[in-house]
Amino acid sequence: MPELPEVETVRRQLEPWLTGRRIARVELLAPPGPKYAGLGRAAGQTIEGVGRRGKFLLMPLSKGDELVAHLGMTGVLSPGGAGERAKHLRVAVDLEGGSPNRLEFNDTRRFGRFLIVKRGDYSALPTLAALGPEPFDDAFTAERFHHALGRSAMAVKTYLLSQRPIAGVGNIYADEALWRVGVHPLTPAADVRADEAAALLHAIREVLAASIDAQGTTLNDYRTVYGQSGDYADRLDVYGRAGHECPRCGARLERLVVGGRGTTFCPDCQRHPAQRGGGAVTLGAGAGVQVAGRRRK
DNA sequence: CGCATTTCCTGGTAGC
DNA sequence: TGCTACCAGGAAATGC
């Protein structure tokens, strides 16, 4: 699923292509709705750049608007025009001038968004409006991260996924980063110690940077603008690997559900706070935390 | 306001 | 083969 590394990979490819291009027209193929608001204002505006905040792509337009794209679970941005219309094409943007002159937004499950807002007006996008700091912002220190975590009683993984303490971390990289620093995903955010917060921020930066270098993680749908898969899936240590051995200690990785999301962790490396009191703690085999499964309807 | 729960959506798959 | 049921999850909407 597209998280910061995947969105940044797409951004880097879109930027040289789209910057300075004038929009001729926009075609909405999906049923109209708030996820595709304002597209009627696009024609005649020039795309002034391609930025990113967290998992949101932000393209300022010349007449005071801003094109906001979020890939959701299955969104793909790519040049289009050749061949048959894709089954799940939702939006097509025709550009003036030379080829490629058509940007297509395909999104099988329609969790993504592709809309135009007044520049900087994110009232229709509350997560973007309340988004935490960019992970690679130099002004974002470990102390600030620790302070942000201290504001929530939520499980640390759930809080990371909320995008409030830090922007761009999703299910995959949350599991990877928490495993790297040995913090149990159910640890209350406010109980993460200062040293753990510092290590967690460092781990988030490392895993995101390594994934960007690999052009992201392709599990199923994610593709770069030019149709390539990301290579980081081969380098995941824990995500989706419940039942396999922990790469660090060899214990069996376990799966639980945190905030409604599948979560993989190492029961030995990532002790639940309720089980990790001071001194040496000896736990029997199978000491993993039991959590109720996903509720049914 | 904080936090939990429910909803949106389709392809893949398990089970019969 | 074809049917039903369920599962995956980012962000918004809804409920307390």
mmCIF file of C-alpha atoms (C1' of nucleotides) in Angstrom:
data_model
loop_
_atom_site.group_PDB
_atom_site.id
_atom_site.type_symbol
_atom_site.label_atom_id
_atom_site.label_comp_id
_atom_site.label_asym_id
_atom_site.label_seq_id
_atom_site.Cartn_x
_atom_site.Cartn_y
_atom_site.Cartn_z
ATOM 1 C CA MET A 1 0.000 0.000 0.000
ATOM 2 C CA PRO A 2 1.390 3.387 -0.807
ATOM 3 C CA GLU A 3 3.054 5.058 2.146
ATOM 4 C CA LEU A 4 5.621 7.826 2.188
ATOM 5 C CA PRO A 5 8.340 6.017 0.181
ATOM 6 C CA GLU A 6 5.925 5.028 -2.558
ATOM 7 C CA VAL A 7 4.356 8.477 -2.742
ATOM 8 C CA GLU A 8 7.775 10.135 -2.770
ATOM 9 C CA THR A 9 8.870 7.846 -5.604
ATOM 10 C CA VAL A 10 5.805 8.866 -7.586
ATOM 11 C CA ARG A 11 6.363 12.535 -6.744
ATOM 12 C CA ARG A 12 9.930 12.455 -8.015
ATOM 13 C CA GLN A 13 8.765 10.998 -11.307
ATOM 14 C CA LEU A 14 5.804 13.330 -11.736
ATOM 15 C CA GLU A 15 7.691 16.521 -10.944
ATOM 16 C CA PRO A 16 9.838 16.809 -14.089
ATOM 17 C CA TRP A 17 6.956 15.708 -16.255
ATOM 18 C CA LEU A 18 4.116 17.829 -14.908
ATOM 19 C CA THR A 19 5.765 21.022 -13.678
ATOM 20 C CA GLY A 20 4.859 23.908 -15.952
ATOM 21 C CA ARG A 21 2.264 21.936 -17.906
ATOM 22 C CA ARG A 22 -1.114 23.528 -18.593
ATOM 23 C CA ILE A 23 -4.250 21.467 -18.081
ATOM 24 C CA ALA A 24 -6.468 21.301 -21.143
ATOM 25 C CA ARG A 25 -9.284 19.383 -19.550
ATOM 26 C CA VAL A 26 -10.111 16.835 -16.864
ATOM 27 C CA GLU A 27 -12.382 13.874 -17.356
ATOM 28 C CA LEU A 28 -14.020 12.266 -14.320
ATOM 29 C CA LEU A 29 -14.912 8.663 -14.912
ATOM 30 C CA ALA A 30 -15.708 7.699 -11.330
ATOM 31 C CA PRO A 31 -19.052 8.588 -9.767
ATOM 32 C CA PRO A 32 -18.788 12.228 -8.657
ATOM 33 C CA GLY A 33 -18.266 12.857 -4.962
ATOM 34 C CA PRO A 34 -16.065 14.570 -2.387
ATOM 35 C CA LYS A 35 -13.111 12.360 -3.308
ATOM 36 C CA TYR A 36 -13.086 14.022 -6.732
ATOM 37 C CA ALA A 37 -14.274 17.519 -5.862
ATOM 38 C CA GLY A 38 -13.477 20.655 -7.803
ATOM 39 C CA LEU A 39 -12.097 19.039 -10.933
ATOM 40 C CA GLY A 40 -14.233 21.306 -13.081
ATOM 41 C CA ARG A 41 -11.890 24.177 -12.148
ATOM 42 C CA ALA A 42 -8.776 22.501 -13.525
ATOM 43 C CA ALA A 43 -8.952 23.442 -17.182
ATOM 44 C CA GLY A 44 -6.743 26.386 -18.082
ATOM 45 C CA GLN A 45 -4.593 26.209 -14.948
ATOM 46 C CA THR A 46 -0.892 25.430 -15.051
ATOM 47 C CA ILE A 47 0.680 22.908 -12.672
ATOM 48 C CA GLU A 48 3.354 24.845 -10.830
ATOM 49 C CA GLY A 49 5.061 21.942 -9.089
ATOM 50 C CA VAL A 50 4.611 18.557 -7.459
ATOM 51 C CA GLY A 51 5.058 18.468 -3.695
ATOM 52 C CA ARG A 52 4.304 15.956 -0.995
ATOM 53 C CA ARG A 53 3.123 16.047 2.623
ATOM 54 C CA GLY A 54 2.974 12.634 4.238
ATOM 55 C CA LYS A 55 1.147 10.443 1.760
ATOM 56 C CA PHE A 56 -0.529 13.373 0.001
ATOM 57 C CA LEU A 57 0.666 14.698 -3.352
ATOM 58 C CA LEU A 58 0.187 18.463 -3.616
ATOM 59 C CA MET A 59 0.228 20.250 -6.945
ATOM 60 C CA PRO A 60 -0.251 24.013 -6.778
ATOM 61 C CA LEU A 61 -2.143 25.395 -9.745
ATOM 62 C CA SER A 62 -1.719 28.799 -11.343
ATOM 63 C CA LYS A 63 -5.085 30.298 -10.442
ATOM 64 C CA GLY A 64 -4.978 29.845 -6.702
ATOM 65 C CA ASP A 65 -6.061 26.241 -6.569
ATOM 66 C CA GLU A 66 -4.257 23.084 -5.589
ATOM 67 C CA LEU A 67 -4.605 19.582 -6.939
ATOM 68 C CA VAL A 68 -4.447 17.046 -4.115
ATOM 69 C CA ALA A 69 -3.934 13.362 -4.847
ATOM 70 C CA HIS A 70 -3.907 10.506 -2.350
ATOM 71 C CA LEU A 71 -3.312 6.982 -3.624
ATOM 72 C CA GLY A 72 -5.284 5.281 -0.853
ATOM 73 C CA MET A 73 -4.772 1.535 -1.123
ATOM 74 C CA THR A 74 -4.703 0.914 -4.849
ATOM 75 C CA GLY A 75 -4.232 4.265 -6.577
ATOM 76 C CA VAL A 76 -1.807 4.461 -9.500
ATOM 77 C CA LEU A 77 -0.777 7.608 -11.376
ATOM 78 C CA SER A 78 0.631 7.065 -14.829
ATOM 79 C CA PRO A 79 0.741 8.489 -18.326
ATOM 80 C CA GLY A 80 -2.200 7.204 -20.292
ATOM 81 C CA GLY A 81 -3.728 7.403 -23.678
ATOM 82 C CA ALA A 82 -2.350 4.307 -25.310
ATOM 83 C CA GLY A 83 -4.599 1.316 -25.737
ATOM 84 C CA GLU A 84 -7.865 0.415 -24.117
ATOM 85 C CA ARG A 85 -9.344 2.401 -21.290
ATOM 86 C CA ALA A 86 -8.413 0.690 -18.038
ATOM 87 C CA LYS A 87 -11.229 -0.879 -16.067
ATOM 88 C CA HIS A 88 -10.655 1.231 -12.986
ATOM 89 C CA LEU A 89 -9.688 4.531 -14.559
ATOM 90 C CA ARG A 90 -11.169 7.217 -12.286
ATOM 91 C CA VAL A 91 -9.717 10.510 -13.542
ATOM 92 C CA ALA A 92 -7.883 11.530 -16.710
ATOM 93 C CA VAL A 93 -6.054 14.850 -17.031
ATOM 94 C CA ASP A 94 -5.269 16.021 -20.548
ATOM 95 C CA LEU A 95 -2.308 18.374 -20.815
ATOM 96 C CA GLU A 96 -1.488 20.869 -23.498
ATOM 97 C CA GLY A 97 1.722 20.417 -25.433
ATOM 98 C CA GLY A 98 3.958 17.457 -26.061
ATOM 99 C CA SER A 99 3.719 13.840 -25.112
ATOM 100 C CA PRO A 100 3.109 12.323 -22.655
ATOM 101 C CA ASN A 101 0.139 14.638 -22.418
ATOM 102 C CA ARG A 102 -2.304 12.634 -20.344
ATOM 103 C CA LEU A 103 -2.134 11.807 -16.634
ATOM 104 C CA GLU A 104 -4.389 8.961 -15.538
ATOM 105 C CA PHE A 105 -5.531 8.065 -12.046
ATOM 106 C CA ASN A 106 -6.443 4.413 -11.775
ATOM 107 C CA ASP A 107 -7.790 3.229 -8.446
ATOM 108 C CA THR A 108 -9.382 -0.193 -8.181
ATOM 109 C CA ARG A 109 -10.892 0.216 -4.747
ATOM 110 C CA ARG A 110 -11.555 3.959 -4.818
ATOM 111 C CA PHE A 111 -9.975 4.593 -1.429
ATOM 112 C CA GLY A 112 -7.843 7.225 -3.090
ATOM 113 C CA ARG A 113 -8.611 10.882 -3.669
ATOM 114 C CA PHE A 114 -8.003 13.206 -6.569
ATOM 115 C CA LEU A 115 -9.487 16.623 -6.040
ATOM 116 C CA ILE A 116 -8.948 20.351 -6.320
ATOM 117 C CA VAL A 117 -9.107 22.675 -3.325
ATOM 118 C CA LYS A 118 -8.348 26.343 -2.762
ATOM 119 C CA ARG A 119 -4.622 26.450 -2.211
ATOM 120 C CA GLY A 120 -3.863 25.575 1.410
ATOM 121 C CA ASP A 121 -7.493 25.017 2.308
ATOM 122 C CA TYR A 122 -7.495 21.492 3.667
ATOM 123 C CA SER A 123 -10.823 21.679 5.458
ATOM 124 C CA ALA A 124 -12.062 18.805 3.295
ATOM 125 C CA LEU A 125 -8.980 16.765 4.238
ATOM 126 C CA PRO A 126 -8.778 16.702 8.044
ATOM 127 C CA THR A 127 -5.841 14.306 8.202
ATOM 128 C CA LEU A 128 -3.811 16.572 5.919
ATOM 129 C CA ALA A 129 -4.887 19.608 7.930
ATOM 130 C CA ALA A 130 -3.645 18.027 11.173
ATOM 131 C CA LEU A 131 -0.672 16.196 9.702
ATOM 132 C CA GLY A 132 2.405 15.745 11.854
ATOM 133 C CA PRO A 133 5.938 16.775 10.871
ATOM 134 C CA GLU A 134 7.709 15.378 7.858
ATOM 135 C CA PRO A 135 10.062 12.586 8.956
ATOM 136 C CA PHE A 136 13.051 14.141 7.183
ATOM 137 C CA ASP A 137 12.504 17.656 8.463
ATOM 138 C CA ASP A 138 15.748 18.596 10.243
ATOM 139 C CA ALA A 139 13.794 20.727 12.691
ATOM 140 C CA PHE A 140 11.883 17.643 13.809
ATOM 141 C CA THR A 141 13.897 16.405 16.762
ATOM 142 C CA ALA A 142 13.686 13.310 18.923
ATOM 143 C CA GLU A 143 12.560 15.536 21.772
ATOM 144 C CA ARG A 144 9.651 16.844 19.744
ATOM 145 C CA PHE A 145 8.706 13.342 18.689
ATOM 146 C CA HIS A 146 8.788 12.140 22.275
ATOM 147 C CA HIS A 147 6.652 15.086 23.306
ATOM 148 C CA ALA A 148 4.136 14.311 20.540
ATOM 149 C CA LEU A 149 3.893 10.679 21.623
ATOM 150 C CA GLY A 150 3.322 11.837 25.181
ATOM 151 C CA ARG A 151 0.052 13.436 24.164
ATOM 152 C CA SER A 152 -1.784 10.201 23.423
ATOM 153 C CA ALA A 153 -3.038 7.231 25.352
ATOM 154 C CA MET A 154 -3.465 5.264 22.136
ATOM 155 C CA ALA A 155 -1.365 2.238 21.309
ATOM 156 C CA VAL A 156 1.821 3.594 19.765
ATOM 157 C CA LYS A 157 1.203 1.862 16.454
ATOM 158 C CA THR A 158 -2.336 3.210 16.208
ATOM 159 C CA TYR A 159 -1.066 6.687 16.965
ATOM 160 C CA LEU A 160 1.630 6.451 14.298
ATOM 161 C CA LEU A 161 -1.009 5.426 11.758
ATOM 162 C CA SER A 162 -3.105 8.481 12.668
ATOM 163 C CA GLN A 163 -0.438 10.654 10.966
ATOM 164 C CA ARG A 164 -0.485 13.069 13.892
ATOM 165 C CA PRO A 165 2.867 12.494 15.604
ATOM 166 C CA ILE A 166 4.683 12.047 12.279
ATOM 167 C CA ALA A 167 3.579 12.115 8.648
ATOM 168 C CA GLY A 168 3.682 9.310 6.129
ATOM 169 C CA VAL A 169 4.040 6.163 8.222
ATOM 170 C CA GLY A 170 1.567 3.414 7.340
ATOM 171 C CA ASN A 171 1.044 -0.185 8.285
ATOM 172 C CA ILE A 172 4.168 -1.628 6.686
ATOM 173 C CA TYR A 173 6.769 0.828 7.949
ATOM 174 C CA ALA A 174 5.160 1.126 11.380
ATOM 175 C CA ASP A 175 5.654 -2.611 11.904
ATOM 176 C CA GLU A 176 9.188 -2.472 10.524
ATOM 177 C CA ALA A 177 10.253 0.500 12.647
ATOM 178 C CA LEU A 178 8.710 -0.792 15.887
ATOM 179 C CA TRP A 179 10.434 -4.123 15.373
ATOM 180 C CA ARG A 180 13.780 -2.438 14.763
ATOM 181 C CA VAL A 181 13.632 -0.676 18.117
ATOM 182 C CA GLY A 182 11.996 -3.445 20.123
ATOM 183 C CA VAL A 183 8.835 -1.570 21.038
ATOM 184 C CA HIS A 184 5.608 -3.541 21.269
ATOM 185 C CA PRO A 185 2.909 -2.077 18.996
ATOM 186 C CA LEU A 186 0.385 -1.987 21.827
ATOM 187 C CA THR A 187 2.591 0.112 24.097
ATOM 188 C CA PRO A 188 0.639 3.233 25.029
ATOM 189 C CA ALA A 189 2.225 6.082 23.062
ATOM 190 C CA ALA A 190 2.666 8.113 26.220
ATOM 191 C CA ASP A 191 4.635 5.248 27.784
ATOM 192 C CA VAL A 192 7.315 5.266 25.088
ATOM 193 C CA ARG A 193 10.456 6.473 26.858
ATOM 194 C CA ALA A 194 12.597 9.306 25.539
ATOM 195 C CA ASP A 195 15.374 6.938 24.477
ATOM 196 C CA GLU A 196 12.860 4.707 22.722
ATOM 197 C CA ALA A 197 11.279 7.662 20.962
ATOM 198 C CA ALA A 198 14.696 8.781 19.720
ATOM 199 C CA ALA A 199 15.468 5.285 18.457
ATOM 200 C CA LEU A 200 12.029 5.012 16.876
ATOM 201 C CA LEU A 201 12.419 8.270 14.979
ATOM 202 C CA HIS A 202 15.826 7.127 13.778
ATOM 203 C CA ALA A 203 14.408 3.748 12.709
ATOM 204 C CA ILE A 204 11.507 5.371 10.878
ATOM 205 C CA ARG A 205 13.938 7.570 8.984
ATOM 206 C CA GLU A 206 16.159 4.631 8.112
ATOM 207 C CA VAL A 207 13.428 2.342 6.892
ATOM 208 C CA LEU A 208 11.707 5.087 4.893
ATOM 209 C CA ALA A 209 14.989 6.157 3.300
ATOM 210 C CA ALA A 210 15.942 2.593 2.433
ATOM 211 C CA SER A 211 12.548 2.021 0.875
ATOM 212 C CA ILE A 212 12.739 5.237 -1.146
ATOM 213 C CA ASP A 213 16.081 3.990 -2.464
ATOM 214 C CA ALA A 214 14.298 0.814 -3.586
ATOM 215 C CA GLN A 215 11.424 2.815 -5.121
ATOM 216 C CA GLY A 216 9.055 1.555 -2.456
ATOM 217 C CA THR A 217 7.320 -1.706 -1.602
ATOM 218 C CA THR A 218 5.113 -3.456 -4.129
ATOM 219 C CA LEU A 219 2.873 -6.072 -2.557
ATOM 220 C CA ASN A 220 0.062 -6.049 -5.090
ATOM 221 C CA ASP A 221 -1.084 -2.833 -6.736
ATOM 222 C CA TYR A 222 1.585 -0.211 -6.186
ATOM 223 C CA ARG A 223 3.487 0.821 -9.300
ATOM 224 C CA THR A 224 5.719 3.744 -10.122
ATOM 225 C CA VAL A 225 4.554 6.278 -12.711
ATOM 226 C CA TYR A 226 6.285 4.253 -15.378
ATOM 227 C CA GLY A 227 4.799 0.933 -14.305
ATOM 228 C CA GLN A 228 7.659 -0.545 -12.335
ATOM 229 C CA SER A 229 7.345 -2.400 -9.051
ATOM 230 C CA GLY A 230 9.157 -1.214 -5.933
ATOM 231 C CA ASP A 231 11.880 -3.549 -4.692
ATOM 232 C CA TYR A 232 11.614 -3.111 -0.930
ATOM 233 C CA ALA A 233 9.203 -6.025 -0.388
ATOM 234 C CA ASP A 234 12.184 -8.392 -0.471
ATOM 235 C CA ARG A 235 13.803 -6.479 2.354
ATOM 236 C CA LEU A 236 10.918 -6.386 4.811
ATOM 237 C CA ASP A 237 11.930 -7.940 8.112
ATOM 238 C CA VAL A 238 8.536 -8.537 9.715
ATOM 239 C CA TYR A 239 5.562 -7.121 7.804
ATOM 240 C CA GLY A 240 3.395 -9.960 6.517
ATOM 241 C CA ARG A 241 5.817 -12.551 7.902
ATOM 242 C CA ALA A 242 3.937 -13.912 10.916
ATOM 243 C CA GLY A 243 4.965 -17.494 11.547
ATOM 244 C CA HIS A 244 8.426 -16.944 10.083
ATOM 245 C CA GLU A 245 11.518 -16.543 12.227
ATOM 246 C CA CYS A 246 12.484 -13.184 13.628
ATOM 247 C CA PRO A 247 15.568 -12.126 11.636
ATOM 248 C CA ARG A 248 17.193 -10.951 14.859
ATOM 249 C CA CYS A 249 16.436 -13.593 17.489
ATOM 250 C CA GLY A 250 14.857 -16.475 15.616
ATOM 251 C CA ALA A 251 11.618 -16.531 17.588
ATOM 252 C CA ARG A 252 8.411 -17.058 15.688
ATOM 253 C CA LEU A 253 6.889 -13.749 14.597
ATOM 254 C CA GLU A 254 3.296 -13.295 15.719
ATOM 255 C CA ARG A 255 0.293 -11.519 14.302
ATOM 256 C CA LEU A 256 -2.322 -9.497 16.085
ATOM 257 C CA VAL A 257 -4.801 -6.785 15.203
ATOM 258 C CA VAL A 258 -4.037 -3.247 16.372
ATOM 259 C CA GLY A 259 -6.443 -0.466 15.550
ATOM 260 C CA GLY A 260 -8.111 -2.761 13.062
ATOM 261 C CA ARG A 261 -4.850 -3.357 11.170
ATOM 262 C CA GLY A 262 -2.941 -6.580 10.775
ATOM 263 C CA THR A 263 0.243 -6.291 12.800
ATOM 264 C CA THR A 264 3.335 -8.467 12.870
ATOM 265 C CA PHE A 265 5.826 -8.341 15.711
ATOM 266 C CA CYS A 266 8.404 -10.416 17.550
ATOM 267 C CA PRO A 267 7.168 -11.526 20.972
ATOM 268 C CA ASP A 268 10.748 -11.769 22.257
ATOM 269 C CA CYS A 269 12.228 -8.573 20.826
ATOM 270 C CA GLN A 270 9.129 -6.475 21.425
ATOM 271 C CA ARG A 271 7.954 -7.056 24.963
ATOM 272 C CA HIS A 272 4.571 -5.738 25.931
ATOM 273 C CA PRO A 273 4.987 -3.096 28.646
ATOM 274 C CA ALA A 274 2.837 -5.139 31.022
ATOM 275 C CA GLN A 275 5.394 -7.927 30.751
ATOM 276 C CA ARG A 276 8.673 -6.097 30.739
ATOM 277 C CA GLY A 277 9.163 -4.986 34.306
ATOM 278 C CA GLY A 278 12.618 -4.219 35.646
ATOM 279 C CA GLY A 279 15.377 -6.782 35.672
ATOM 280 C CA ALA A 280 15.476 -10.095 33.945
ATOM 281 C CA VAL A 281 12.048 -11.378 33.114
ATOM 282 C CA THR A 282 11.584 -15.017 32.363
ATOM 283 C CA LEU A 283 8.549 -15.824 30.343
ATOM 284 C CA GLY A 284 7.311 -19.173 29.254
ATOM 285 C CA ALA A 285 6.980 -20.044 25.619
ATOM 286 C CA GLY A 286 4.006 -18.548 23.875
ATOM 287 C CA ALA A 287 3.889 -15.484 26.050
ATOM 288 C CA GLY A 288 2.579 -13.401 23.195
ATOM 289 C CA VAL A 289 -0.215 -11.034 23.969
ATOM 290 C CA GLN A 290 -3.629 -12.258 23.060
ATOM 291 C CA VAL A 291 -5.899 -9.736 21.430
ATOM 292 C CA ALA A 292 -9.396 -10.191 20.184
ATOM 293 C CA GLY A 293 -9.593 -10.663 16.459
ATOM 294 C CA ARG A 294 -11.340 -8.377 14.063
ATOM 295 C CA ARG A 295 -14.934 -7.851 15.056
ATOM 296 C CA ARG A 296 -17.665 -9.149 12.837
ATOM 297 C CA LYS A 297 -20.583 -7.224 11.489
ATOM 298 C "C1'" DC B 1 -11.601 17.353 22.204
ATOM 299 C "C1'" DG B 2 -10.006 12.399 22.466
ATOM 300 C "C1'" DC B 3 -10.724 8.060 21.209
ATOM 301 C "C1'" DA B 4 -13.351 3.893 19.388
ATOM 302 C "C1'" DT B 5 -16.121 2.186 15.883
ATOM 303 C "C1'" DT B 6 -18.032 2.015 11.355
ATOM 304 C "C1'" DT B 7 -17.878 2.923 6.534
ATOM 305 C "C1'" DC B 8 -16.172 3.139 1.945
ATOM 306 C "C1'" DC B 9 -14.612 -0.417 -2.074
ATOM 307 C "C1'" DT B 10 -13.115 -4.553 -5.071
ATOM 308 C "C1'" DG B 11 -10.174 -8.568 -5.998
ATOM 309 C "C1'" DG B 12 -8.523 -12.684 -4.188
ATOM 310 C "C1'" DT B 13 -9.355 -16.715 -1.870
ATOM 311 C "C1'" DA B 14 -11.346 -20.352 1.261
ATOM 312 C "C1'" DG B 15 -14.940 -23.436 1.669
ATOM 313 C "C1'" DC B 16 -18.706 -25.998 -0.026
ATOM 314 C "C1'" DT C 1 -18.105 -24.272 -11.896
ATOM 315 C "C1'" DG C 2 -20.366 -21.078 -9.219
ATOM 316 C "C1'" DC C 3 -21.896 -19.464 -5.079
ATOM 317 C "C1'" DT C 4 -21.277 -17.157 -0.382
ATOM 318 C "C1'" DA C 5 -18.460 -15.243 3.165
ATOM 319 C "C1'" DC C 6 -14.617 -13.066 4.508
ATOM 320 C "C1'" DC C 7 -10.381 -10.422 4.424
ATOM 321 C "C1'" DA C 8 -7.023 -6.599 3.159
ATOM 322 C "C1'" DG C 9 -6.670 -1.266 5.015
ATOM 323 C "C1'" DG C 10 -6.032 4.843 4.722
ATOM 324 C "C1'" DA C 11 -8.774 8.170 5.896
ATOM 325 C "C1'" DA C 12 -13.337 10.136 6.811
ATOM 326 C "C1'" DA C 13 -17.651 9.946 9.131
ATOM 327 C "C1'" DT C 14 -20.050 8.849 13.083
ATOM 328 C "C1'" DG C 15 -20.801 7.872 17.968
ATOM 329 C "C1'" DC C 16 -19.806 8.603 22.708
#
